[in-house]
XYZ file of C-alpha atoms in Angstrom:
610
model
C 19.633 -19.336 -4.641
C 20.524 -16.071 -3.936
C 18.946 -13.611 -6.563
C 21.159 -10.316 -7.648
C 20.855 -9.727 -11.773
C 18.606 -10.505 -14.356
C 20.758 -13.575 -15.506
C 20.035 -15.075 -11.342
C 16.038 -14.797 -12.405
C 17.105 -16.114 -15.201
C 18.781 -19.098 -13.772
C 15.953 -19.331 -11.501
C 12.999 -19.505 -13.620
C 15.558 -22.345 -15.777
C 14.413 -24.735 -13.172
C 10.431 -24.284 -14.084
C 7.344 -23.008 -12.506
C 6.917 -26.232 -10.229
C 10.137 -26.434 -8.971
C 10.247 -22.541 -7.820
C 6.299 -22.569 -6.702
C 5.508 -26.251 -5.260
C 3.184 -24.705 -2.993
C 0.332 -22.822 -5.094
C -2.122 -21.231 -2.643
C -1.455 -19.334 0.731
C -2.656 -22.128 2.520
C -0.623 -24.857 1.560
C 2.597 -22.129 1.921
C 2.054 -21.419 5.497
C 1.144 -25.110 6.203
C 4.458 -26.127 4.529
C 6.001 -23.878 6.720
C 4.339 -25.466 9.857
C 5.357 -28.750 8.433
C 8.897 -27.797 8.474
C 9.576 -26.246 12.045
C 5.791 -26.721 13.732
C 7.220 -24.786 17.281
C 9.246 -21.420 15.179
C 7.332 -18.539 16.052
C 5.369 -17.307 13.012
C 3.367 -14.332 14.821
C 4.516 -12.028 18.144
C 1.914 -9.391 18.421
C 3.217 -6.473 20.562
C 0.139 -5.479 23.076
C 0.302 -3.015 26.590
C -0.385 -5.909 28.359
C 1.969 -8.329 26.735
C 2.860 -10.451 23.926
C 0.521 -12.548 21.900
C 2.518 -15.564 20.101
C 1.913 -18.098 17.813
C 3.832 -20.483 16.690
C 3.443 -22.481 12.550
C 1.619 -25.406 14.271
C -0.908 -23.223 16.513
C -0.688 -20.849 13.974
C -2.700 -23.113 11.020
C -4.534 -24.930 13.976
C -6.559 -21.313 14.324
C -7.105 -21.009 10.312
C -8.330 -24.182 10.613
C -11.080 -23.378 13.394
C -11.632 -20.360 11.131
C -12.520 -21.892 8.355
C -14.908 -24.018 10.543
C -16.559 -20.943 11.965
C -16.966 -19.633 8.997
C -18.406 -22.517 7.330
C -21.490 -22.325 9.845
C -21.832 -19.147 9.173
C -22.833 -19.559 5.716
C -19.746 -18.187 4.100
C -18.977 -20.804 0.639
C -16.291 -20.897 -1.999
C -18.556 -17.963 -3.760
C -18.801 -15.583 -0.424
C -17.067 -13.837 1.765
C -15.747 -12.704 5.491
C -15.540 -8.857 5.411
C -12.609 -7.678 7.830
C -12.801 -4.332 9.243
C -9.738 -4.589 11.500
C -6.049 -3.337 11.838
C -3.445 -5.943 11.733
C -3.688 -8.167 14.624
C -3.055 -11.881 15.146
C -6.271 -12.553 15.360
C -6.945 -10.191 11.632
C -4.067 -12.555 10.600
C -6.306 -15.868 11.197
C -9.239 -14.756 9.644
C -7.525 -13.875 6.613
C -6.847 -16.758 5.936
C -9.252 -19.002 7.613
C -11.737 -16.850 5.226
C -9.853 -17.623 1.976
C -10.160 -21.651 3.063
C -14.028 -21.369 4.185
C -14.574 -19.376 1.114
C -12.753 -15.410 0.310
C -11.662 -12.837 2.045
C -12.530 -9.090 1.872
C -10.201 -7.126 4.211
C -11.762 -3.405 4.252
C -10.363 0.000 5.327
C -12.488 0.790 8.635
C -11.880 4.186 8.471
C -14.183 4.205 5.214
C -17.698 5.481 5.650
C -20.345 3.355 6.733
C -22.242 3.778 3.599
C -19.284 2.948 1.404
C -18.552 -0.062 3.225
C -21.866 -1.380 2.894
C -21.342 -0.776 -0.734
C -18.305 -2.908 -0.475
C -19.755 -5.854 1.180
C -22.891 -5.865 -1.196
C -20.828 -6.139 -4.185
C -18.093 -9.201 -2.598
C -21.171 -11.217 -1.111
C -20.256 -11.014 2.394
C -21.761 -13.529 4.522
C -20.445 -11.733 7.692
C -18.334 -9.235 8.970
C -15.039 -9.221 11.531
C -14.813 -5.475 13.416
C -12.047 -4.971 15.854
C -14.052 -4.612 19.121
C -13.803 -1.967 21.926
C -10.396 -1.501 23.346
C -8.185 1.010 25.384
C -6.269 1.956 22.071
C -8.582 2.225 19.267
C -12.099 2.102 19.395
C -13.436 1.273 16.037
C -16.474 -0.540 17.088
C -18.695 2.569 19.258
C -19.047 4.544 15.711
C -18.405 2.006 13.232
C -21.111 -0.957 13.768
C -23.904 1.707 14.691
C -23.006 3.418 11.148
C -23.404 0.240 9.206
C -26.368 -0.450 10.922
C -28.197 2.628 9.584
C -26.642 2.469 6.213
C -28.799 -1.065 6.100
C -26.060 -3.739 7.023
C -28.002 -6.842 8.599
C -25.258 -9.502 8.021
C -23.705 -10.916 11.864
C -20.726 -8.963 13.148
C -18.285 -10.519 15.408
C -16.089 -8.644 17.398
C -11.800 -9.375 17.970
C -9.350 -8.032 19.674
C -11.516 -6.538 22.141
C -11.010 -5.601 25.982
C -14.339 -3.975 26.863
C -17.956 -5.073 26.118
C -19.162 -4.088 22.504
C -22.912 -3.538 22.313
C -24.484 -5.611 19.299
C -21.959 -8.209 18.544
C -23.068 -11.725 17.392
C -20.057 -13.234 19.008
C -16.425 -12.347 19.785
C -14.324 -14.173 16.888
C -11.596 -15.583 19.707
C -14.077 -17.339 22.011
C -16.198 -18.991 18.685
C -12.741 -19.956 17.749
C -12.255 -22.436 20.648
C -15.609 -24.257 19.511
C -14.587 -24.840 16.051
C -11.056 -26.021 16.505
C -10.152 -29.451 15.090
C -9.842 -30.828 11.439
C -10.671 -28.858 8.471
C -14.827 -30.142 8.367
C -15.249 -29.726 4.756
C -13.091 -30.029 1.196
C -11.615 -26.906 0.280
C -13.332 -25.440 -3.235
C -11.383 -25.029 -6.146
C -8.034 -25.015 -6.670
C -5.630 -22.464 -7.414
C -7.127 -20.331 -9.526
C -9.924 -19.707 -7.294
C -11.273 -16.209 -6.383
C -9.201 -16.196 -2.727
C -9.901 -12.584 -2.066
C -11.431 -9.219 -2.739
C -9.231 -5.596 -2.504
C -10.534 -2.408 -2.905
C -8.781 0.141 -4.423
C -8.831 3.365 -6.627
C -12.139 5.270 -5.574
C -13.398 7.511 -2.648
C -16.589 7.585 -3.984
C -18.526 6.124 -6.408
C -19.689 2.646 -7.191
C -17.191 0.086 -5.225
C -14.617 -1.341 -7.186
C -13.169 -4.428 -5.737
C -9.930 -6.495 -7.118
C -10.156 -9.897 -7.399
C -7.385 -12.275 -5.893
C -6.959 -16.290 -6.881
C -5.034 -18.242 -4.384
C -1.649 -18.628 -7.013
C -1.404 -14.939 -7.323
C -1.022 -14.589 -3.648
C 1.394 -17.119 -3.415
C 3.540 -16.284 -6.019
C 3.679 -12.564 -4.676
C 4.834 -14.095 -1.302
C 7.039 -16.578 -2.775
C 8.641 -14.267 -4.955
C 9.331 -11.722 -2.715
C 10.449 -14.139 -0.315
C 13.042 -14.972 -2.936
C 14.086 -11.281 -3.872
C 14.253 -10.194 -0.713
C 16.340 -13.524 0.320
C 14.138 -13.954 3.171
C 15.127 -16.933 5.794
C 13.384 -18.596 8.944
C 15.605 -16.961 11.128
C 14.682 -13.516 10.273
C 12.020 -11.300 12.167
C 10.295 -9.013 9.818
C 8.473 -5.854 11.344
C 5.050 -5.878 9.379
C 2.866 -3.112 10.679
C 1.088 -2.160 7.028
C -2.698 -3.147 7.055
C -4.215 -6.370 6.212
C -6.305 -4.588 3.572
C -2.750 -3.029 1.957
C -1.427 -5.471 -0.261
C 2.208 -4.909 0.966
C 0.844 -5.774 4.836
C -0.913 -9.354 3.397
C 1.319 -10.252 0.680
C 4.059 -8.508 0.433
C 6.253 -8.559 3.513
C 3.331 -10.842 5.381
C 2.642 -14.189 3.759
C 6.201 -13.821 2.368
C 7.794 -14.078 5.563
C 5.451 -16.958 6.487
C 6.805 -18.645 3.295
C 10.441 -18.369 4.573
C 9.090 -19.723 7.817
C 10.450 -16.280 9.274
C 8.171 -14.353 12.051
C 6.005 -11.707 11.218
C 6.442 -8.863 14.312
C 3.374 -6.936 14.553
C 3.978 -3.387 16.534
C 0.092 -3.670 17.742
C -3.450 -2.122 17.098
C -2.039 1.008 16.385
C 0.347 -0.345 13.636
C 3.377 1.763 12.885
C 1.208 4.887 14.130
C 1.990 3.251 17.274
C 5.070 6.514 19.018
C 5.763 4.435 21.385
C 6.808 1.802 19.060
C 8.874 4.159 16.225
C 9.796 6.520 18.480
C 12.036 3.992 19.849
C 12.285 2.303 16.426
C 15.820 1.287 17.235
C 15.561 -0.368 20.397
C 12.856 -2.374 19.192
C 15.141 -3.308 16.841
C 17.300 -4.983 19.739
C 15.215 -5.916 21.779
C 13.462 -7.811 19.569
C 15.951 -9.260 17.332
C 14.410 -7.549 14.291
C 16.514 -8.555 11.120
C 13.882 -6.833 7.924
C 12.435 -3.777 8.938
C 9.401 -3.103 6.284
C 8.045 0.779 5.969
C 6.747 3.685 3.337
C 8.874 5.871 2.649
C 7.544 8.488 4.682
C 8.063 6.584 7.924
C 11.722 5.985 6.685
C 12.263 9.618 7.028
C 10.407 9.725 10.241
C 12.998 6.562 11.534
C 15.898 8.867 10.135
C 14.888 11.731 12.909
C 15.134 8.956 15.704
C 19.150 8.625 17.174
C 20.601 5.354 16.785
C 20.489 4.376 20.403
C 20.835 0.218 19.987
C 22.549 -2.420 18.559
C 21.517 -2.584 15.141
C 23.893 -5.052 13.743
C 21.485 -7.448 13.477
C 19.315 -5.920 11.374
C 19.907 -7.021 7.708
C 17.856 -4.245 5.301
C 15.323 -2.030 5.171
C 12.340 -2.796 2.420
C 10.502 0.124 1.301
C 7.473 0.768 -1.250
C 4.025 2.313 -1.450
C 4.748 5.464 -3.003
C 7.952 7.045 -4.703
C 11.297 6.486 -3.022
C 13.556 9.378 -2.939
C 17.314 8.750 -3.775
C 18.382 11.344 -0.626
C 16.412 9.462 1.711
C 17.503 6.503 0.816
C 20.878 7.131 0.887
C 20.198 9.138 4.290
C 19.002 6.198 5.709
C 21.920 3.925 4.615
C 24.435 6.419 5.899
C 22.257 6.368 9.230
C 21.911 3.064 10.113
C 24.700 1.042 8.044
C 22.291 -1.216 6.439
C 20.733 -1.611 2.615
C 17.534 0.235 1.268
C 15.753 -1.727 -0.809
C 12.728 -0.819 -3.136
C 9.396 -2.132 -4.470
C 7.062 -1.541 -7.205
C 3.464 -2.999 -6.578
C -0.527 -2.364 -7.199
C -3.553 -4.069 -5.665
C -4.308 -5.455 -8.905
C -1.557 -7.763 -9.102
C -1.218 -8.358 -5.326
C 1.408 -6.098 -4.574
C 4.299 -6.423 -6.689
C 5.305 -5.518 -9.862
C 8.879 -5.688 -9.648
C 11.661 -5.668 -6.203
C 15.073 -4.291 -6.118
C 16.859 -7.509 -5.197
C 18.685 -7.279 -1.658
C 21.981 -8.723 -2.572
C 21.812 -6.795 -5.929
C 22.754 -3.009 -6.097
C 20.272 -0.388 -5.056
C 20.085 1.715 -8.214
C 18.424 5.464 -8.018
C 14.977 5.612 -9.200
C 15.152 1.899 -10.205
C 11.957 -0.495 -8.469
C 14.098 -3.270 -9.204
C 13.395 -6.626 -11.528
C 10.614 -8.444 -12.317
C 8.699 -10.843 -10.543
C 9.807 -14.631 -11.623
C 8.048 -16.329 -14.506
C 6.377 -12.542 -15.065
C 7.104 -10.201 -17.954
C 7.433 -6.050 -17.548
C 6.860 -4.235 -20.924
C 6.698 -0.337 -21.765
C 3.975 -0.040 -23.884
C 3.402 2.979 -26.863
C 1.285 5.682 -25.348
C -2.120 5.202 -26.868
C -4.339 8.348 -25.766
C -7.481 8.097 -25.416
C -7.932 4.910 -27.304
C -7.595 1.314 -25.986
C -3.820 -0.151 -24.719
C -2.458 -1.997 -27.155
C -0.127 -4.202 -25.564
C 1.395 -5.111 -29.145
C 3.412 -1.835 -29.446
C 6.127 -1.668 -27.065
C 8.863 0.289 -26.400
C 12.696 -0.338 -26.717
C 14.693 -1.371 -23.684
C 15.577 2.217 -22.609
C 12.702 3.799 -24.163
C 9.682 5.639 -21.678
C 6.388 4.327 -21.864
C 3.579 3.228 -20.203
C 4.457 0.021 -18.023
C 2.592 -3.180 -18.209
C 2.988 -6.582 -17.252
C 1.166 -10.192 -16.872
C 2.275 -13.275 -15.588
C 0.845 -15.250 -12.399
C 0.934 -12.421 -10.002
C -1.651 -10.145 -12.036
C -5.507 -10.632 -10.916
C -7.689 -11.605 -13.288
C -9.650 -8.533 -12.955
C -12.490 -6.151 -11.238
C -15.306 -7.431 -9.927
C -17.446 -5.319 -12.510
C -15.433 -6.047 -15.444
C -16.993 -2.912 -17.018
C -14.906 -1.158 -14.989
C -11.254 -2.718 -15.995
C -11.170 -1.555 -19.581
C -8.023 0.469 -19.646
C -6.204 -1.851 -17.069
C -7.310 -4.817 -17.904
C -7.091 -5.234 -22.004
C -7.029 -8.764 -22.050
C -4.474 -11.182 -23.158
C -3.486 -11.493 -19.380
C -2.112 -8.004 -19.623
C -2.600 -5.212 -16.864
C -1.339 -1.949 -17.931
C -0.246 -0.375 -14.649
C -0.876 3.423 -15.810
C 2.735 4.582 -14.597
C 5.373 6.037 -17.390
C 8.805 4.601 -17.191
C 11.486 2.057 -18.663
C 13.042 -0.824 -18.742
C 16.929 -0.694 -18.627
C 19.215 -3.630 -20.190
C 20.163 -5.044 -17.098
C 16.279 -5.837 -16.693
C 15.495 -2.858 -13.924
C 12.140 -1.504 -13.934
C 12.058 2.641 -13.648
C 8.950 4.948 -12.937
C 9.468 8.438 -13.734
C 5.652 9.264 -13.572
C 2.238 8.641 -14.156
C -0.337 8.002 -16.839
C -2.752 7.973 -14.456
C -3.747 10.821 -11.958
C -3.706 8.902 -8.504
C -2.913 10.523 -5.456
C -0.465 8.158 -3.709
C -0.591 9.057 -0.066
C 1.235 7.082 2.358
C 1.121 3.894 0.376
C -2.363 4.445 -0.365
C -4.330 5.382 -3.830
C -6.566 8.180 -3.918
C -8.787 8.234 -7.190
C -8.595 12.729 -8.107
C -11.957 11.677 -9.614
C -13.964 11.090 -6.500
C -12.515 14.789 -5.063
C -13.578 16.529 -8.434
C -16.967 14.852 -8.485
C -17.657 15.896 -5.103
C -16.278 19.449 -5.691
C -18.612 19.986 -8.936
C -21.655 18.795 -6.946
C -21.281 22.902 -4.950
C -23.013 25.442 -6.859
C -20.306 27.959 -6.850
C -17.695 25.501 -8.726
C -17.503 25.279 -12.058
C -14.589 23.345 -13.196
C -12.521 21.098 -10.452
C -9.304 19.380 -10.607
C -7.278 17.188 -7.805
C -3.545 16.507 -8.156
C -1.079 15.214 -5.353
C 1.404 18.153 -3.539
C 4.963 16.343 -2.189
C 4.808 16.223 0.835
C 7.911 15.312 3.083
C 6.350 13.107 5.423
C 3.095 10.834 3.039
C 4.639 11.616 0.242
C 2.105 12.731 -1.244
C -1.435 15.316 -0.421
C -4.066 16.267 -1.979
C -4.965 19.422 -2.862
C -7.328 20.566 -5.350
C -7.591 23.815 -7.737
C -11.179 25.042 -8.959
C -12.941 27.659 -11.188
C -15.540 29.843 -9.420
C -19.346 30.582 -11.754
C -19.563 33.579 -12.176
C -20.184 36.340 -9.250
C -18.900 33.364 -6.610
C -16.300 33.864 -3.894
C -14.396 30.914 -2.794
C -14.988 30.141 0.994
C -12.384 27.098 1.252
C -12.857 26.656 5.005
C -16.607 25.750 3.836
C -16.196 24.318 0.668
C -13.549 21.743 2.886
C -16.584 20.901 5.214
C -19.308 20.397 2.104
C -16.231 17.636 0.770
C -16.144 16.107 4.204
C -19.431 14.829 4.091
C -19.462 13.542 0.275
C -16.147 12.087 0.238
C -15.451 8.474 2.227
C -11.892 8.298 3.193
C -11.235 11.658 5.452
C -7.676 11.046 3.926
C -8.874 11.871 0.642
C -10.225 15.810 1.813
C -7.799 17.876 0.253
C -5.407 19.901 2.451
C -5.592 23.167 0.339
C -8.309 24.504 -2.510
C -6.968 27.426 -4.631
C -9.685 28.898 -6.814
C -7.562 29.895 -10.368
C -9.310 31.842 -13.266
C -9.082 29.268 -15.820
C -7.560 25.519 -15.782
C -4.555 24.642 -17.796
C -5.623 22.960 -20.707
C -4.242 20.318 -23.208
C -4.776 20.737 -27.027
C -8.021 18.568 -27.296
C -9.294 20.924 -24.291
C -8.591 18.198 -20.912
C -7.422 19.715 -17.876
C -3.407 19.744 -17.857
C -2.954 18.338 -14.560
C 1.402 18.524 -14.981
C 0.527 22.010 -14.702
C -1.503 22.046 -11.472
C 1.087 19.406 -10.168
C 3.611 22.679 -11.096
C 2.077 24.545 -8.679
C 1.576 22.270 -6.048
C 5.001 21.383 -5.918
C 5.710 25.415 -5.358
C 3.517 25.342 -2.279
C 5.065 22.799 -0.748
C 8.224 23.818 -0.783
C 7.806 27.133 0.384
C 6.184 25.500 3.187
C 9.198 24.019 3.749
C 10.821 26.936 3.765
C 8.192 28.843 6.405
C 9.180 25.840 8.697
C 13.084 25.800 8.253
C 12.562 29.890 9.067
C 13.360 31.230 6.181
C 10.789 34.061 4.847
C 10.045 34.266 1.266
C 12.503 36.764 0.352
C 15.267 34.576 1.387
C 14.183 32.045 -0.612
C 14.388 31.435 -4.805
C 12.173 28.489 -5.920
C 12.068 27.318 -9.512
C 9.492 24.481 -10.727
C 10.361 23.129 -14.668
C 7.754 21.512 -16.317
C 9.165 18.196 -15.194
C 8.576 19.452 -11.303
C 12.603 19.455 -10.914
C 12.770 22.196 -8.422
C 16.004 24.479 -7.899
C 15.912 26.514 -4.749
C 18.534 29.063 -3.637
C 19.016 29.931 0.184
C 21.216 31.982 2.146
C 24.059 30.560 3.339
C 24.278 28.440 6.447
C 20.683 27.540 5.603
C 21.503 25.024 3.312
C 21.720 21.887 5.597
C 18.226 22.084 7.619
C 16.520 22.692 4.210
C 17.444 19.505 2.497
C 16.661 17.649 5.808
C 13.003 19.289 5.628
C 12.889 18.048 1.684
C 14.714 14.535 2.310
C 11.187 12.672 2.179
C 9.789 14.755 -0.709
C 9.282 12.541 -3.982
C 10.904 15.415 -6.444
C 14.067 16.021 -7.453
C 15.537 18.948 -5.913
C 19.249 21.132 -5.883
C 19.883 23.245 -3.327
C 22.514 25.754 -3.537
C 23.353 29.385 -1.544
C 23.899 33.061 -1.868
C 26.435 34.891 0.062
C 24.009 36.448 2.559
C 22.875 36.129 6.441
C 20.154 33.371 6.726
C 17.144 35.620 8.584
């Protein structure tokens, strides 16, 4: 059925759990797919020297083989593959291959070394997957020798590889071949078995990993499958990460679930120009009907002419960070088609609520909540534990949380989950918003101080504690700048010890080698002479956000050529910015701010633009 309002979920979830979900783990969805149209196409993977396809039935022969590779490799139901790959066919089989044999653990390669090795300690990794030498990305040359010296001794097999790659154990396609044939062994638990371990929050620090049972995979995919009114004739373009929820769950084993096929723009993912710099034709060429992306590379799309036949295209699904209502809406008016939105952490496999595509796309709204799931704004409770007894009224801000099958059952180190995980089922998801009558999920900020850039979390703890380790800082405090194209930044304010000057060119290169994801080094350190405080003396980061938000749109500014004079900025203490240009300027400045996660008016004076 086709889902639009609340009372649709409603009428959905009337015909029970089994009926919606009959398949429980992503296995036994992608098999059911297979069983249904064997020859459909479930992955094309776009390569310079052609096409790689696979259709359902070849598709689950290759889990198959690796789960038997992996068996003889000694990974069990209680360890782990490690895959330090982009999103590839071949990443795509030993997803889940690993999750049959025993669990996954789909890394970030661009981590350090050291990290990683952290990482693959704490999930039990039996081996490791690194995408091997090739033309386009070479991730192997620095990579394997790095975990090497940080201590790694576990095998690593190489994919996706077109050149010899000193030190592998074994390239993952070839092994493949031996292994192929019925599953060798009964699949552990059921489930509710761990299926997979996702890191998220830190860039430093002790690892902290997210576990992932089998159902709430599924009922991520199946769900958004259903939102999202995905069919087996549609071609989705999936070029998120494997180790990004939204890339596995979210728009990937959800389109397997419709039996639809996942297009996969290459090694180089959407940062593939050749690929979205012609982001349209692709469209035509290759019969494209969901195109998936961040926000960010919405606006990015918006900047590319309309040089195709689009009609077939059905909607654009967005998520990851903020969605701006002028970029939405400057998409739709671009390209004729629907803008759709997601809300989603790693800690509940991706999704938290979806803005329905036959339903209205409302501004700032994320859309309803998952099936069978239940989104509550909770009473903000300080410094003290979440108490998921005092809610808010429909309408009311608070803190959102939710629980139902999609939410993980915790950290690995359950130490760690405290605050997000208070038990009951509950996971408290650290953003402020609401929930409206009509059942629509709204964030309007954050609890929490991550740094969303480009769909991914930065923890402002792991900047701060590497910024405090220099001897001139005293006091250090990260926040996230809009930014037009990742949304957001980081940038980071500190206060100098006495007699110190701040040097930020060096005190950037001491971060760069403390901090583990060079996306996380800020972009810009302003030394201040005292933070903003709160009343019980914490840093008032709203503040700092204040300023931020100042910087970047003067930048803005600089680059639409208008000077400082020309240009009035105000930021209120709820970062809605007012700027005043002179006339004729007014255009080319909210095209430069389109992407920007703030809410913004733009009017003019009566003078010559300079």
């Amino acid at each position: 059925m086709k889902i639009a309002t609340l009372a649709d979920l409603e009428a959905l979830e009337a015909q029970g759990f089994e009926a919606v979900f009959p398949q429980r783990t992503p296995y036994e969805v992608i098999r059911a797919s297979a069983a249904r149209a064997p020859d459909a196409v479930a992955l094309r993977e776009l390569r310079p020297e052609g096409e790689t396809v696979l259709s359902y039935a070849a598709f689950v022969e290759r889990i198959r083989a690796a789960a038997n590779l992996f068996r003889t490799m000694g990974v069990t139901g209680e360890r782990a593959v490690a895959l330090l790959t982009p999103h590839t066919a071949a990443a795509q089989t030993a997803l889940w291959g690993a999750q049959l044999a025993g669990r996954a653990c789909p890394i970030n390669p661009m981590l350090r070394p050291e990290h990683i090795a952290e990482l693959l300690a704490e999930a039990d990794a039996a081996l490791v997957i690194v995408m091997g030498v090739n033309a386009e990305q070479d991730i192997w040359s620095a990579l394997v020798p790095g975990l090497r010296a940080a201590g790694v001794r576990l095998p690593i097999l190489d994919c996706d590889a077109d050149a010899p790659c000193p030190g592998s154990d074994g390239r993952f396609e070839d092994l493949l071949e031996a292994h192929a044939g019925p599953l060798g062994f009964d699949i552990p638990g059921d489930e509710h078995a761990t299926a997979a371990f996702y890191h998220t929050g830190g860039t430093t620090g002790a690892p902290k990993l997210v576990r992932h049972t089998r159902l709430n995979e599924a009922h991520v995919a199946r769900s958004c499958a259903i939102l999202h009114d995905l069919r087996a004739d549609d071609v989705v373009v999936n070029g998120f990460p494997l180790f990004h929820v939204a890339g596995a769950f979210v728009y990937g084993l959800s389109t397997l679930s419709a039996g639809g096929e996942i297009l996969i723009p290459g090694r180089l993912g959407m940062r593939d120009p050749a690929f979205t710099g012609a982001i349209w034709q692709q469209v035509e060429r290759r019969g494209v009907t969901i195109l998936a992306a961040v926000p960010t590379l919405l606006a990015a799309f918006n900047g590319v002419d309309v040089d195709a036949d689009i009609s077939g295209l059905r909607a654009l699904l967005t998520g990851g960070s903020p969605l701006p209502t002028e970029l939405a809406e400057a998409t739709e008016r671009k390209t004729g088609k629907p803008v759709r939105n997601i809300l989603g952490m790693t800690e509940c496999a991706g999704a938290i609520a979806v803005e329905p595509l036959h339903g209205p796309r409302t501004p700032g709204s994320c859309g309803l909540r998952m099936p069978f799931s239940e989104v509550v704004a909770l009473a903000d409770y300080g410094d003290a534990d979440p108490d998921t007894s005092q809610q808010r009224a429909q309408g009311e801000t608070g803190i959102i949380a939710l629980r139902g099958p999609n939410v993980s059952p915790g950290y690995t180190d359950p130490a760690r989950g405290r605050d997000t995980f208070p038990g009951g089922g509950w996971l408290v998801s650290g953003d402020l918003g609401h929930i409206d009558t009509e059942g629509r999920v709204f964030v309007t900020g954050r609890k929490k101080d991550v740094i969303i850039r480009g769909g991914h979390n930065i923890d402002p703890q792991g900047i701060e504690d590497a910024l405090l380790a220099h001897e001139a800082v005293q006091d250090a405090a990260a926040v996230g700048m809009p930014d037009a194209y990742a949304g957001e930044l980081p940038v980071a304010f500190v206060t100098l010890r006495k007699g110190a000057d701040l040097d930020e060119a060096a005190l950037i290169a001491f971060l760069r080698a403390r901090i583990d994801e060079p996306a996380a080094l800020p972009k810009r350190i302003a030394a201040i002479e005292a933070m903003p405080l709160t009343p019980i003396g914490k840093v008032f980061k709203p503040a700092l956000r204040r300023i931020a938000t100042g910087w970047a749109l003067r930048a803005a500014a600089e680059q639409c050529g208008l000077s400082a004079e020309a240009v009035g900025i105000e930021v209120d203490d709820k970062l809605r910015a007012s700027l005043t240009v002179p006339e004729g300027a007014e255009d080319r400045l909210r095209a430069a701010l389109a992407g920007m996660p703030i809410e913004v008016s733009v009017s003019t004076r009566t003078e010559a633009a300079p």
